[in-house]
Coordinates of C-alpha atoms in Angstrom, one line a residue:
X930 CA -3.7 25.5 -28.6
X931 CA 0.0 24.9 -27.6
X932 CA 1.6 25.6 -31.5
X933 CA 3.2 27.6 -32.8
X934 CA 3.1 30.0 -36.4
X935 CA 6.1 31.6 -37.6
X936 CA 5.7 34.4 -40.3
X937 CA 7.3 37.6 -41.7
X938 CA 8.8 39.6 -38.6
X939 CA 7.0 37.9 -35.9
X940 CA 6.0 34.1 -34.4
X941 CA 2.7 33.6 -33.3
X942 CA 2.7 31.2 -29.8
X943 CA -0.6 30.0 -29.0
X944 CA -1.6 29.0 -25.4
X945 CA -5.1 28.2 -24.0
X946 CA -5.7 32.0 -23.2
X947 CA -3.7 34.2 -24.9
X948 CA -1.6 34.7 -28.0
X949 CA 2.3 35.4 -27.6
X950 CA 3.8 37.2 -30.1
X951 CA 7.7 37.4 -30.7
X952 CA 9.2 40.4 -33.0
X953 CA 12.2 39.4 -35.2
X954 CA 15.1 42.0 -34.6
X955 CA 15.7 42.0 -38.5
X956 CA 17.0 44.8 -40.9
X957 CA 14.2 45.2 -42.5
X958 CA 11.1 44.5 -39.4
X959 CA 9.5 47.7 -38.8
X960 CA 11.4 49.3 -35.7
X961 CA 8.3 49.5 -33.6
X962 CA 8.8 45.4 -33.5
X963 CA 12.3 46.2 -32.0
X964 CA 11.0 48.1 -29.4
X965 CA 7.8 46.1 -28.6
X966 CA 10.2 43.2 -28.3
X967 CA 7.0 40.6 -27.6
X968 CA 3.7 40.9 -26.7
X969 CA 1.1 38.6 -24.9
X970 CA -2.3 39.4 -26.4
X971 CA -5.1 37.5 -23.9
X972 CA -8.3 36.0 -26.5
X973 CA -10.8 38.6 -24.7
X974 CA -8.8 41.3 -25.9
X975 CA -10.1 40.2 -29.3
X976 CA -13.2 41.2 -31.4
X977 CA -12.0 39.1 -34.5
X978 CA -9.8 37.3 -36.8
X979 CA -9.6 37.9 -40.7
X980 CA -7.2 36.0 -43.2
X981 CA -6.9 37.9 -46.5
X982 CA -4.5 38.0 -49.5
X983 CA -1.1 39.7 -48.4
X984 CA -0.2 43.1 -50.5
X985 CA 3.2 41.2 -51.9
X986 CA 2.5 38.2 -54.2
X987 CA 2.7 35.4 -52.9
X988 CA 1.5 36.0 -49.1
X989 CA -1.3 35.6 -47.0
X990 CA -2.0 37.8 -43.5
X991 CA -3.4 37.0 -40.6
X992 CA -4.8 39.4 -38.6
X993 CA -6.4 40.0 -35.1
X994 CA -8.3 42.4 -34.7
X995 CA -8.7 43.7 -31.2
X996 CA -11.5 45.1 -29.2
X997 CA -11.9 49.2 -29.2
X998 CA -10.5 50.3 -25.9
X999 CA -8.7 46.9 -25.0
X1000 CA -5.2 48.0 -26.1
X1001 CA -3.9 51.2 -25.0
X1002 CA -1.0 51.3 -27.8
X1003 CA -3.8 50.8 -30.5
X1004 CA -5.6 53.5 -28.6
X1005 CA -3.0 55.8 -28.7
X1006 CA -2.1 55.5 -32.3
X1007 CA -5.9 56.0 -33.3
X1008 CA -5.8 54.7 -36.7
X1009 CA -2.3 56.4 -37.2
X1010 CA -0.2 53.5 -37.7
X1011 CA 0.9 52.2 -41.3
X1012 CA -0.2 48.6 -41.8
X1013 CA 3.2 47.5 -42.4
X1014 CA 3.9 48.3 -38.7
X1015 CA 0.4 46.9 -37.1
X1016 CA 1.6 44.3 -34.6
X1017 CA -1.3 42.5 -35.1
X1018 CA -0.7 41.4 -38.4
X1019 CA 1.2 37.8 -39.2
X1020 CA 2.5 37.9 -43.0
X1021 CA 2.8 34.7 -44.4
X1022 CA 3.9 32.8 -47.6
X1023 CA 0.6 31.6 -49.5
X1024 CA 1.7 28.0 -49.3
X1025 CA 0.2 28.2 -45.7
X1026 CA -3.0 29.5 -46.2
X1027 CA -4.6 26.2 -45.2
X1028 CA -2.7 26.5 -41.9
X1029 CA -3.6 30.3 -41.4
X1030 CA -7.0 29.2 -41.8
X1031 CA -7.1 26.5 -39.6
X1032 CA -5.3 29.1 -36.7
X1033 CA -7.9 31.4 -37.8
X1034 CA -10.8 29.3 -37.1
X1035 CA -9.2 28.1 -33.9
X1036 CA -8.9 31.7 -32.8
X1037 CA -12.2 32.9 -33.6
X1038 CA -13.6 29.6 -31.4
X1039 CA -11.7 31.3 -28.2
X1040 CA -13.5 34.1 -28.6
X1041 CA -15.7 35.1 -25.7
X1042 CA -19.3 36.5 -25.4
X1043 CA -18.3 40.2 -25.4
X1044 CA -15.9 40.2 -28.1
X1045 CA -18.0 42.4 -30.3
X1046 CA -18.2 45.0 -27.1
X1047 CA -15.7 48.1 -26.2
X1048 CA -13.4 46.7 -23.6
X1049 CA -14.1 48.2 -20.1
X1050 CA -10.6 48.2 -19.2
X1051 CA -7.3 47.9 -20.9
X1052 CA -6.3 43.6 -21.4
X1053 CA -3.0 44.1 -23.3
X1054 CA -0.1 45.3 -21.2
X1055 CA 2.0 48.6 -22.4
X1056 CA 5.4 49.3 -22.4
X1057 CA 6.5 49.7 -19.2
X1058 CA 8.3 53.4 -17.7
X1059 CA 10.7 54.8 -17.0
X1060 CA 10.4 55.6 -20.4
X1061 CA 11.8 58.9 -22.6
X1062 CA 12.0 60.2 -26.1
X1063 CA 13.4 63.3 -27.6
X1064 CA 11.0 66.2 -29.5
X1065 CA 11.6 68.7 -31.5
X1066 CA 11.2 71.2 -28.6
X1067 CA 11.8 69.1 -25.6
X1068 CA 12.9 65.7 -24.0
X1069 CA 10.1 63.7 -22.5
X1070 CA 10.1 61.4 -19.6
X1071 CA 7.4 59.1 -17.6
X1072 CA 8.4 57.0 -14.6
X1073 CA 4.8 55.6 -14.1
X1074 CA 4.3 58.4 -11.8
X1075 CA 4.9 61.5 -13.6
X1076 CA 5.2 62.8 -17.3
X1077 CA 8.1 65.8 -17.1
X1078 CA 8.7 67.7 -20.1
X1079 CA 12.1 69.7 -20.5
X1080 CA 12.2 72.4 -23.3
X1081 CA 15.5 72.6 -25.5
X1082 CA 16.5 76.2 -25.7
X1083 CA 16.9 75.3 -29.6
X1084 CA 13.7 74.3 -30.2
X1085 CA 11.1 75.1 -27.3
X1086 CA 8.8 78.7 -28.0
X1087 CA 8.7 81.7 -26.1
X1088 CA 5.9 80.8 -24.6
X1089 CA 7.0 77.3 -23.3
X1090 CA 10.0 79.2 -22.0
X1091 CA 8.2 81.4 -20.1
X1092 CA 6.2 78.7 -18.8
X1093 CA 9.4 76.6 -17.2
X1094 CA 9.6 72.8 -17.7
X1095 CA 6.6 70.8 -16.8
X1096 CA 5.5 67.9 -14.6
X1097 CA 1.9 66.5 -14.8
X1098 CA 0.8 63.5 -12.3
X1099 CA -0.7 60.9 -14.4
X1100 CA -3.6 61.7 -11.4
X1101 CA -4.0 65.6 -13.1
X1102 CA -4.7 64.0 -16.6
X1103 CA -8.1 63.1 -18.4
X1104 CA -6.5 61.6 -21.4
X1105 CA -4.0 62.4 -24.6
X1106 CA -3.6 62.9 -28.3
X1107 CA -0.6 61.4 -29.8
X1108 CA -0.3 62.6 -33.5
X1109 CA 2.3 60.8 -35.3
X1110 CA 5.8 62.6 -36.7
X1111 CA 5.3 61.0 -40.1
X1112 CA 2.3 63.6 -40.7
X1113 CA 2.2 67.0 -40.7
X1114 CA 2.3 69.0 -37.1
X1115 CA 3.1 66.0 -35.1
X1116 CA 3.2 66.3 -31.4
X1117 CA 2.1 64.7 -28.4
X1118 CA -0.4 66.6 -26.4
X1119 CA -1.3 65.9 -22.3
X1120 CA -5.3 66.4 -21.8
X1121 CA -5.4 68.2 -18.1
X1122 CA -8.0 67.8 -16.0
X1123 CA -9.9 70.8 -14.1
X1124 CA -9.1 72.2 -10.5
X1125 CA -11.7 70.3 -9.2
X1126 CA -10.8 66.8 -10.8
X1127 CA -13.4 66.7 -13.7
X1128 CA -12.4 66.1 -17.6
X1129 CA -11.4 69.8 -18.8
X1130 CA -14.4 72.0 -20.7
X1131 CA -14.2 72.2 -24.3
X1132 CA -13.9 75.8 -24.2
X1133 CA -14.3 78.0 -27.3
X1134 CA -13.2 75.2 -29.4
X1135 CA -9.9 77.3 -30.3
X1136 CA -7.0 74.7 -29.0
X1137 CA -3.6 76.3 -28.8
X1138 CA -1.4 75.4 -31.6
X1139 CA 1.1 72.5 -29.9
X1140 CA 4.5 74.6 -30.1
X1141 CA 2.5 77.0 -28.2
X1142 CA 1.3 74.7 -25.3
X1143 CA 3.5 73.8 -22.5
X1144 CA 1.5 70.6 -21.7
X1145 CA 2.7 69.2 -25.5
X1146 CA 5.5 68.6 -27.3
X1147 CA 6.2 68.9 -30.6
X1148 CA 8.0 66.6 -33.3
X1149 CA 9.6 67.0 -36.4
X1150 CA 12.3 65.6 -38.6
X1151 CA 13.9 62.7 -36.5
X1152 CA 12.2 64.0 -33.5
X1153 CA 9.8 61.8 -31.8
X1154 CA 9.8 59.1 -33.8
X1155 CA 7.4 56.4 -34.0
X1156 CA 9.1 53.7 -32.1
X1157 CA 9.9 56.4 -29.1
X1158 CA 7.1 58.7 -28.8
X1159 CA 4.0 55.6 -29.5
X1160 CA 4.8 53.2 -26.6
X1161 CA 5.7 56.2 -24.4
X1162 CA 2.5 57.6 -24.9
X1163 CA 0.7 54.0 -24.5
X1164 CA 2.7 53.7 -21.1
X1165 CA 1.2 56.9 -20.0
X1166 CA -2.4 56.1 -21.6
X1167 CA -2.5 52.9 -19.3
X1168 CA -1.2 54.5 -16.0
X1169 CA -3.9 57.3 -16.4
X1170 CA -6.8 54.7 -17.1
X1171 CA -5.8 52.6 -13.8
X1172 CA -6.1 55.5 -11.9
X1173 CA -9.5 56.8 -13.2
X1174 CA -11.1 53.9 -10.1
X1175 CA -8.9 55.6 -8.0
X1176 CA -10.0 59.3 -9.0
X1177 CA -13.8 57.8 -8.8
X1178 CA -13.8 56.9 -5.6
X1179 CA -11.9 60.3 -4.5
X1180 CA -14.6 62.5 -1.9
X1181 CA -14.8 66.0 -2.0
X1182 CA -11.6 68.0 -1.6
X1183 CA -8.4 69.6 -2.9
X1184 CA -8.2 68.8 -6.3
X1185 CA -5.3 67.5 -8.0
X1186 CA -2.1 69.6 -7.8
X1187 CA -1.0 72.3 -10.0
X1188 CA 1.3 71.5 -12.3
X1189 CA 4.0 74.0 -10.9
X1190 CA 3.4 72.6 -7.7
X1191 CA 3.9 68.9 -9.1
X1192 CA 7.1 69.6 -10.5
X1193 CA 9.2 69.2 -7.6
X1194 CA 7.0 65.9 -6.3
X1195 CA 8.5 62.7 -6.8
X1196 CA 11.4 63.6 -9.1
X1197 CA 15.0 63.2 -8.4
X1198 CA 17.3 66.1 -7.3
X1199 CA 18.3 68.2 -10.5
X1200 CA 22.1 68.3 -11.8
X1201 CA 23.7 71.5 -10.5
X1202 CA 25.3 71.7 -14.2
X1203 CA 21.9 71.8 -15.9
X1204 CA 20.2 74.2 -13.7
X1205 CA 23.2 76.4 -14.5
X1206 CA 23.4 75.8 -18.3
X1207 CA 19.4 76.3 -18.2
X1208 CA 20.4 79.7 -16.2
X1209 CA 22.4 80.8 -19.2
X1210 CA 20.0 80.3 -21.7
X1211 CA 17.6 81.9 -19.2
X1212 CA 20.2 85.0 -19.3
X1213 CA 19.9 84.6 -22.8
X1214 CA 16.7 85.4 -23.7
X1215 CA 16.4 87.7 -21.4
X1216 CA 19.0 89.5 -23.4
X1217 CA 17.2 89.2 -26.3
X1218 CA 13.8 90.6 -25.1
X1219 CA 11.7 87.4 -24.8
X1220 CA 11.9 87.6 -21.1
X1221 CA 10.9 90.7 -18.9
X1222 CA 13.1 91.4 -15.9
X1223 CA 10.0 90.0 -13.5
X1224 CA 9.8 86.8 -16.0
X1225 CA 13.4 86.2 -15.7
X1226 CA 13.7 86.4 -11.9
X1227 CA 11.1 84.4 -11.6
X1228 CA 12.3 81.3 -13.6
X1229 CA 15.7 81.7 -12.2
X1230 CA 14.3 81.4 -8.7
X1231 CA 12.2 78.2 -9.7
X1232 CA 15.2 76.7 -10.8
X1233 CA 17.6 77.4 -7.9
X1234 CA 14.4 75.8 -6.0
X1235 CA 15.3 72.6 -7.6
X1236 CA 19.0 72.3 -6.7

């Protein structure tokens, strides 16, 4: 197509394959945008395109509409994401409806013979790691390898205490439920996969509440906001769906390692200063009860290991 539409918060760029599309920095774009920066969305990564009457007066939106399964930030938000912050929408004035429509039609025309089908494979590219955010209970970081999670003595439970800070191998996980901080009991939870390499059993149906589980984090009030905590967990989504071939094509043998065991694998020498400040608050709950004198020992020698 080679033209371009400019709307509210973004521009539309339209090549012979894809769609580029540029977020304004503004005061008042959604901070998602910010972060996203731009985004190249390739025409097979479409199912459709509607045009509709905007929710201000006096605008029109465009909208893409992307296959299920062919985006992995729109696969991690699961329907949580407020319209107002859906990167594929294009808000503009009504005077270029006629022009929306012609883009519209011109869109729909590049569509391909399986746009009504579940991609097979992510087409649109996620933010890339090292990426972090802070939760409520925790600061969590992915280098494309590796999601770590490292509990604030402020925040974190008893239980993830006990537990130590954790560090899954995108290789150990069979998916993730991101939940979003603007509703109730936000948190984003890792899905683990069995000893033996297959998706984890259902189980009872009970799930452990997510300030409970040490392979989740939770959020909260400022914690894990939209903008951090989506495209982190889109960045992990796509690492873990490129290497499900990989995990396919694996023969009979040790399974995946254990999460303890992970922990010191591929991640950089800790500070001396934190593993002593992590000591002390150790020391400190062990003071106050939550620790047994075998718990304590334990965790302090795991994080000696680390120096």
């Amino acid at each position: 197509m080679g033209d371009v539409l400019a709307g509210i918060h973004s521009t539309w760029e339209f090549d012979t394959d894809s769609v580029l599309i540029r977020f304004e920095r503004g005061i008042r774009t959604p901070k998602l945008f910010h972060v996203l920066a731009e985004r190249r969305i390739p025409y097979e990564a479409l199912s459709t395109v509607e045009l509709a009457p905007g929710g201000k007066r006096g605008t029109v939106v465009l909208r893409m509409v992307p296959r299920e399964g062919a985006d992995p930030l729109l696969e991690a938000a699961d329907g949580q994401l407020k319209e107002a912050s859906d990167p594929y929408r294009l808000v503009l004035p009504a005077e270029r409806e006629l022009l929306a429509d012609y883009y519209a039609t011109e869109l729909r025309s590049a569509l391909g013979p399986e746009a009504a089908e579940p991609a097979e494979r992510h087409l649109v590219e996620a933010p890339a790691p090292p990426l972090n955010f802070k939760a409520y209970d925790g600061k969590a970081s992915f280098d494309g390898k590796a999601v770590t999670f490292r509990w604030f003595w402020t925040g974190a439970s008893s239980a993830k205490w006990r537990a130590g800070d954790q560090s899954f191998n995108v290789d150990e996980l069979e998916g993730l439920e991101w939940r979003s901080p603007e509703v109730f009991n936000g948190h984003l939870r890792l899905r683990r996969r069995s000893s033996d390499g297959s998706p984890a059993p259902g189980g009872d149906g009970v799930e452990t509440a997510a300030d409970q589980d040490p392979a989740a984090v939770v959020f909260g009030l400022g914690y894990g906001l939209v903008y951090e905590s989506l495209p982190f967990a889109a960045s992990v989504l796509a690492a873990l769906r490129a290497a499900e071939p990989a995990m396919a094509l694996e023969t009979a043998g040790p399974g995946p390692h254990h999460h303890r065991a992970a922990r010191t694998e591929g991640m950089e020498r800790a500070d001396p200063a934190d593993i002593a400040e992590r000591i002390r608050h150790l020391g400190e709950l062990h003071e106050a009860g939550l620790l047994t004198d075998d718990e304590f020992s334990a965790k302090k020698a795991d994080l000696l290991a680390e120096l």
